[in-house]
Amino acid sequence: MRVPRGFRFGGVHCGLKPQRRDLALVVSDHPAAAAGVFTKNKAAAAPVQDARPRLPAEGMRAILANSGNANALTGPAGLDDVSVIRTAVADALGIQKRAVLTASTGVIGARLPAMKVVTALPALVEQLGDHPDLAAEAILTTDTRVKMAAREVVLEGKVAVLSAICKGSGMLAPQLATCMCLVVTDAAVAPAALQEALSRSVEKTLNMVTVDGEMSTNDTVYLLANALAGNPRIQGPGPDLLRFETALADLLGEMARAMAADGEGATRMLEVVVEGAPDEAIASDCARAIASSPLVKASLFGADPNWGRVLATVGARAGARGWEIDPLRARVVLQGVTVFARGAPADVDREALRERMRETRVDIQVALEAGPARAVAWGCDLSYDYVKLNADYTSLIVQKPDGGMGRDDRVANYSPTFKRTLLAEALKYIAAFSGEVAVIKYGGAAMVKDSLKEAFAEDVALLKKVGLKPVVVHGGAPEITSTLEKLGERSEFVDGLRVTDAQALPVVEMVLTGKVNQELVALLNARKAGAVGLSGKDGRLLIARKAVFDSGRDLGNLGEVVEVNRDFLRMFLDGGYVPVISPIGLAEDGSSLSINADDVAAALAVALKAAKLIHLTDVPGILDSPDGELVRQLTAEDLVRRLEAGAVTGGMKWKVQSILSALKGGVLRVHVLDGRQPHTVIAELFTDRGVGSLITP
Ligand code: ADP
Ligand code: MG
């Protein structure tokens, strides 16, 4: 991703959240013109109250943003805390206090511990670098992925870059849902023009995202323009401002779509285009009404092509507001298929359309034939999760002692019919898997988030109790990276594999075997799972040799499995224990080698003749391209084809390779599941419809 000249970014953990990064800093090395758009909520958070009257302005130098605490409804102390933080940032960077903006997101009504922020500033300033990835991570709350993008625009022969990072999830009402978007550009634009462009672009993009129609106390969009691109400064309306604004709106449009797709509980993203409206206000209102209609959203969750609800919404809106629109003249297109035109339903292949409704993005177009205006809105489906959480919101959302938010996630609120069906289906599978071995590779987001860790531990304990024999192999990449970082070492990855040099190896081993493994064992045994922590060195469980790559690239002490001590592992399984294995192998010379946990899981699954090999990761499964659609079912042959076509990259490439070797070794079913959803392991094993990708020989 391209980043404009003259900006530096950082993101660290300062203790507002239990363990993830929660403090981001964006610095402009030159004074920048600045604009902002804020929530219209009258109960605005302190940082909003602080920044709103100061923008648009010249001479801004820094934005400090935190997640984990909204600093909203915190009384006069809230503004004092903002002031303390602005002073500290100014001192740390050697700039003026007036040049600092702040933004916050997270829990409402709890005082922001400003000292945690101040204490972390030196490390944050130290870390400042050219790429916004860590800053993008640090502003996330309930988001499941980082959102960032960039655009280029040519202004009078000079190429200017705009880049944005953003967070927003918002299925849960305002408490956890906020949009924060930080945009930087090296274009030269005067503050007033910058503000105009930003306000108009936000109107068409971020303001057209609807998840639950709730307005947060903290919504903040900042735009800094430092003029380093060298274009003649844009002072006001004209072709240059138009070009700049087009690029900005395009960038914010991508952010809006990313937010809609990541709405909490959402399984599908919805894009609604309304065209042919009498004016823009009507087009926007209509698009937003469709995207936020509970009936439209519910049918989306059920993959039901129920276009009648779309037209019903249009008709209701037109009737209530007295618009000059005749819904019967409208044309409705669903997933590219015309379903209603010329006043009557069109002939469609319902089965084919239904299949297309299962895709993760659904497009609805409504052509009103009543004028020239057009608008786009984005939303998501209304899932069981949303209803369950919001049906008993205050008792299901709990604040933890450390200030973080958590969920009391039980099926208690489902209907009795649903519970009966679920149980009957589950018991069938429980009977089928009893006595079988399942190797579970535990990685990705499931390893980081407390609520997901707990759900995973419950699942494993439960699997064991119903007679399955789970074997857990864990990774630990995020922990290793952050520990190395604390020790002042950067992690280098080649194609998703860590370069493990002689200095890094003891850290890798300490974190995996000494920390991650032990924590996992404790978590499992708190649920009486009978977990036993093992490294590959124990009992010569994993004999390894240094891995050699086709590319000839030396990745240091990275190993591959040569031999598995199956009898040793069998002894634990027969005794009713759950082996929890850290991916460290023993080389013939007695030294340690770090092994990709995927490879370890595959080798163990083969050695134990496991009925299943399950990968928990941080994507929905195997996707048809690195950010494409989920592929639900594949054969080994399909996988090889996808690998060769370059459709699988990064960490997934190695995972897929290990999966292929497991299939070759006789494992009959391999699953790749989304570890960001709680209890996916149980859902996969005990229900008819799979949740991720299933790979068979
Ligand atoms: P883990 O910690 O679970 O081993 P990795 O980061 O090693 O996760 O591998 C998963 C990553 O692979 C995903 O987050 C995604 O960015 C990347 N990836 C690349 N291509 C694909 C693809 N076709 N399908 C799914 N993920 C992919
Ligand atoms: Mg991996």
PDB file of N, CA and C in Angstrom, residues 380-420:
ATOM      1  N   CYS A 380     -25.395  -4.794   6.411  1.00  0.00           N
ATOM      2  CA  CYS A 380     -25.091  -6.208   6.561  1.00  0.00           C
ATOM      3  C   CYS A 380     -26.357  -6.939   6.967  1.00  0.00           C
ATOM      4  N   ASP A 381     -26.260  -8.253   7.080  1.00  0.00           N
ATOM      5  CA  ASP A 381     -27.459  -9.008   7.406  1.00  0.00           C
ATOM      6  C   ASP A 381     -27.749  -8.963   8.903  1.00  0.00           C
ATOM      7  N   LEU A 382     -28.943  -9.399   9.230  1.00  0.00           N
ATOM      8  CA  LEU A 382     -29.383  -9.400  10.620  1.00  0.00           C
ATOM      9  C   LEU A 382     -29.343 -10.859  11.060  1.00  0.00           C
ATOM     10  N   SER A 383     -28.362 -11.191  11.891  1.00  0.00           N
ATOM     11  CA  SER A 383     -28.153 -12.605  12.191  1.00  0.00           C
ATOM     12  C   SER A 383     -28.743 -12.968  13.552  1.00  0.00           C
ATOM     13  N   TYR A 384     -28.831 -14.261  13.802  1.00  0.00           N
ATOM     14  CA  TYR A 384     -29.277 -14.724  15.122  1.00  0.00           C
ATOM     15  C   TYR A 384     -28.442 -14.052  16.211  1.00  0.00           C
ATOM     16  N   ASP A 385     -27.146 -13.961  15.949  1.00  0.00           N
ATOM     17  CA  ASP A 385     -26.251 -13.380  16.950  1.00  0.00           C
ATOM     18  C   ASP A 385     -26.688 -11.978  17.360  1.00  0.00           C
ATOM     19  N   TYR A 386     -27.110 -11.206  16.366  1.00  0.00           N
ATOM     20  CA  TYR A 386     -27.516  -9.838  16.666  1.00  0.00           C
ATOM     21  C   TYR A 386     -28.720  -9.842  17.605  1.00  0.00           C
ATOM     22  N   VAL A 387     -29.716 -10.660  17.265  1.00  0.00           N
ATOM     23  CA  VAL A 387     -30.942 -10.688  18.069  1.00  0.00           C
ATOM     24  C   VAL A 387     -30.635 -11.226  19.466  1.00  0.00           C
ATOM     25  N   LYS A 388     -29.875 -12.294  19.491  1.00  0.00           N
ATOM     26  CA  LYS A 388     -29.553 -12.920  20.769  1.00  0.00           C
ATOM     27  C   LYS A 388     -28.878 -11.914  21.698  1.00  0.00           C
ATOM     28  N   LEU A 389     -27.892 -11.202  21.143  1.00  0.00           N
ATOM     29  CA  LEU A 389     -27.157 -10.247  21.972  1.00  0.00           C
ATOM     30  C   LEU A 389     -28.027  -9.080  22.412  1.00  0.00           C
ATOM     31  N   ASN A 390     -28.834  -8.595  21.466  1.00  0.00           N
ATOM     32  CA  ASN A 390     -29.586  -7.395  21.782  1.00  0.00           C
ATOM     33  C   ASN A 390     -30.904  -7.676  22.492  1.00  0.00           C
ATOM     34  N   ALA A 391     -31.328  -8.935  22.454  1.00  0.00           N
ATOM     35  CA  ALA A 391     -32.552  -9.285  23.165  1.00  0.00           C
ATOM     36  C   ALA A 391     -32.344  -9.092  24.661  1.00  0.00           C
ATOM     37  N   ASP A 392     -31.152  -9.382  25.096  1.00  0.00           N
ATOM     38  CA  ASP A 392     -30.889  -9.260  26.520  1.00  0.00           C
ATOM     39  C   ASP A 392     -29.554  -8.552  26.684  1.00  0.00           C
ATOM     40  N   TYR A 393     -29.514  -7.380  26.063  1.00  0.00           N
ATOM     41  CA  TYR A 393     -28.255  -6.693  25.881  1.00  0.00           C
ATOM     42  C   TYR A 393     -27.487  -6.468  27.183  1.00  0.00           C
ATOM     43  N   THR A 394     -28.171  -5.892  28.174  1.00  0.00           N
ATOM     44  CA  THR A 394     -27.429  -5.491  29.361  1.00  0.00           C
ATOM     45  C   THR A 394     -26.904  -6.669  30.158  1.00  0.00           C
ATOM     46  N   SER A 395     -27.584  -7.820  30.081  1.00  0.00           N
ATOM     47  CA  SER A 395     -27.054  -8.942  30.851  1.00  0.00           C
ATOM     48  C   SER A 395     -26.072  -9.778  30.038  1.00  0.00           C
ATOM     49  N   LEU A 396     -26.126  -9.646  28.697  1.00  0.00           N
ATOM     50  CA  LEU A 396     -25.197 -10.447  27.889  1.00  0.00           C
ATOM     51  C   LEU A 396     -23.859  -9.742  27.681  1.00  0.00           C
ATOM     52  N   ILE A 397     -23.890  -8.406  27.701  1.00  0.00           N
ATOM     53  CA  ILE A 397     -22.638  -7.662  27.587  1.00  0.00           C
ATOM     54  C   ILE A 397     -22.166  -7.381  29.010  1.00  0.00           C
ATOM     55  N   VAL A 398     -20.996  -7.828  29.324  1.00  0.00           N
ATOM     56  CA  VAL A 398     -20.519  -7.615  30.686  1.00  0.00           C
ATOM     57  C   VAL A 398     -19.199  -6.852  30.661  1.00  0.00           C
ATOM     58  N   GLN A 399     -19.035  -5.976  31.639  1.00  0.00           N
ATOM     59  CA  GLN A 399     -17.764  -5.265  31.746  1.00  0.00           C
ATOM     60  C   GLN A 399     -16.857  -6.066  32.676  1.00  0.00           C
ATOM     61  N   LYS A 400     -15.654  -6.333  32.205  1.00  0.00           N
ATOM     62  CA  LYS A 400     -14.730  -7.133  33.005  1.00  0.00           C
ATOM     63  C   LYS A 400     -13.971  -6.245  33.991  1.00  0.00           C
ATOM     64  N   PRO A 401     -13.358  -6.862  34.994  1.00  0.00           N
ATOM     65  CA  PRO A 401     -12.659  -6.064  36.010  1.00  0.00           C
ATOM     66  C   PRO A 401     -11.596  -5.132  35.424  1.00  0.00           C
ATOM     67  N   ASP A 402     -10.968  -5.544  34.315  1.00  0.00           N
ATOM     68  CA  ASP A 402      -9.906  -4.703  33.753  1.00  0.00           C
ATOM     69  C   ASP A 402     -10.447  -3.587  32.862  1.00  0.00           C
ATOM     70  N   GLY A 403     -11.783  -3.436  32.817  1.00  0.00           N
ATOM     71  CA  GLY A 403     -12.358  -2.364  32.016  1.00  0.00           C
ATOM     72  C   GLY A 403     -12.765  -2.808  30.626  1.00  0.00           C
ATOM     73  N   GLY A 404     -12.268  -3.958  30.151  1.00  0.00           N
ATOM     74  CA  GLY A 404     -12.628  -4.463  28.829  1.00  0.00           C
ATOM     75  C   GLY A 404     -14.066  -4.974  28.814  1.00  0.00           C
ATOM     76  N   MET A 405     -14.610  -5.140  27.608  1.00  0.00           N
ATOM     77  CA  MET A 405     -15.972  -5.621  27.497  1.00  0.00           C
ATOM     78  C   MET A 405     -15.950  -7.093  27.099  1.00  0.00           C
ATOM     79  N   GLY A 406     -16.926  -7.837  27.589  1.00  0.00           N
ATOM     80  CA  GLY A 406     -16.990  -9.243  27.229  1.00  0.00           C
ATOM     81  C   GLY A 406     -18.425  -9.661  27.007  1.00  0.00           C
ATOM     82  N   ARG A 407     -18.609 -10.892  26.602  1.00  0.00           N
ATOM     83  CA  ARG A 407     -19.934 -11.368  26.289  1.00  0.00           C
ATOM     84  C   ARG A 407     -20.259 -12.643  27.052  1.00  0.00           C
ATOM     85  N   ASP A 408     -21.446 -12.700  27.571  1.00  0.00           N
ATOM     86  CA  ASP A 408     -21.928 -13.913  28.202  1.00  0.00           C
ATOM     87  C   ASP A 408     -22.751 -14.615  27.123  1.00  0.00           C
ATOM     88  N   ASP A 409     -22.083 -15.504  26.397  1.00  0.00           N
ATOM     89  CA  ASP A 409     -22.629 -15.984  25.138  1.00  0.00           C
ATOM     90  C   ASP A 409     -23.283 -17.356  25.285  1.00  0.00           C
ATOM     91  N   ARG A 410     -24.554 -17.382  25.598  1.00  0.00           N
ATOM     92  CA  ARG A 410     -25.229 -18.671  25.766  1.00  0.00           C
ATOM     93  C   ARG A 410     -26.419 -18.829  24.829  1.00  0.00           C
ATOM     94  N   VAL A 411     -26.796 -20.071  24.594  1.00  0.00           N
ATOM     95  CA  VAL A 411     -27.903 -20.337  23.679  1.00  0.00           C
ATOM     96  C   VAL A 411     -29.240 -20.093  24.372  1.00  0.00           C
ATOM     97  N   ALA A 412     -29.174 -19.685  25.632  1.00  0.00           N
ATOM     98  CA  ALA A 412     -30.384 -19.555  26.448  1.00  0.00           C
ATOM     99  C   ALA A 412     -31.510 -18.787  25.752  1.00  0.00           C
ATOM    100  N   ASN A 413     -31.155 -17.829  24.908  1.00  0.00           N
ATOM    101  CA  ASN A 413     -32.210 -17.000  24.323  1.00  0.00           C
ATOM    102  C   ASN A 413     -32.782 -17.532  23.013  1.00  0.00           C
ATOM    103  N   TYR A 414     -32.302 -18.666  22.576  1.00  0.00           N
ATOM    104  CA  TYR A 414     -32.884 -19.239  21.367  1.00  0.00           C
ATOM    105  C   TYR A 414     -34.262 -19.830  21.668  1.00  0.00           C
ATOM    106  N   SER A 415     -35.030 -20.009  20.615  1.00  0.00           N
ATOM    107  CA  SER A 415     -36.374 -20.563  20.813  1.00  0.00           C
ATOM    108  C   SER A 415     -36.274 -22.048  21.159  1.00  0.00           C
ATOM    109  N   PRO A 416     -37.277 -22.595  21.876  1.00  0.00           N
ATOM    110  CA  PRO A 416     -37.263 -24.006  22.248  1.00  0.00           C
ATOM    111  C   PRO A 416     -37.167 -24.923  21.029  1.00  0.00           C
ATOM    112  N   THR A 417     -37.863 -24.604  19.946  1.00  0.00           N
ATOM    113  CA  THR A 417     -37.810 -25.438  18.742  1.00  0.00           C
ATOM    114  C   THR A 417     -36.384 -25.523  18.221  1.00  0.00           C
ATOM    115  N   PHE A 418     -35.743 -24.373  18.186  1.00  0.00           N
ATOM    116  CA  PHE A 418     -34.392 -24.324  17.667  1.00  0.00           C
ATOM    117  C   PHE A 418     -33.460 -25.168  18.532  1.00  0.00           C
ATOM    118  N   LYS A 419     -33.631 -25.040  19.824  1.00  0.00           N
ATOM    119  CA  LYS A 419     -32.759 -25.795  20.728  1.00  0.00           C
ATOM    120  C   LYS A 419     -32.945 -27.308  20.543  1.00  0.00           C
ATOM    121  N   ARG A 420     -34.206 -27.735  20.390  1.00  0.00           N
ATOM    122  CA  ARG A 420     -34.477 -29.169  20.210  1.00  0.00           C
ATOM    123  C   ARG A 420     -33.802 -29.690  18.948  1.00  0.00           C
TER     124      ARG A 420
END
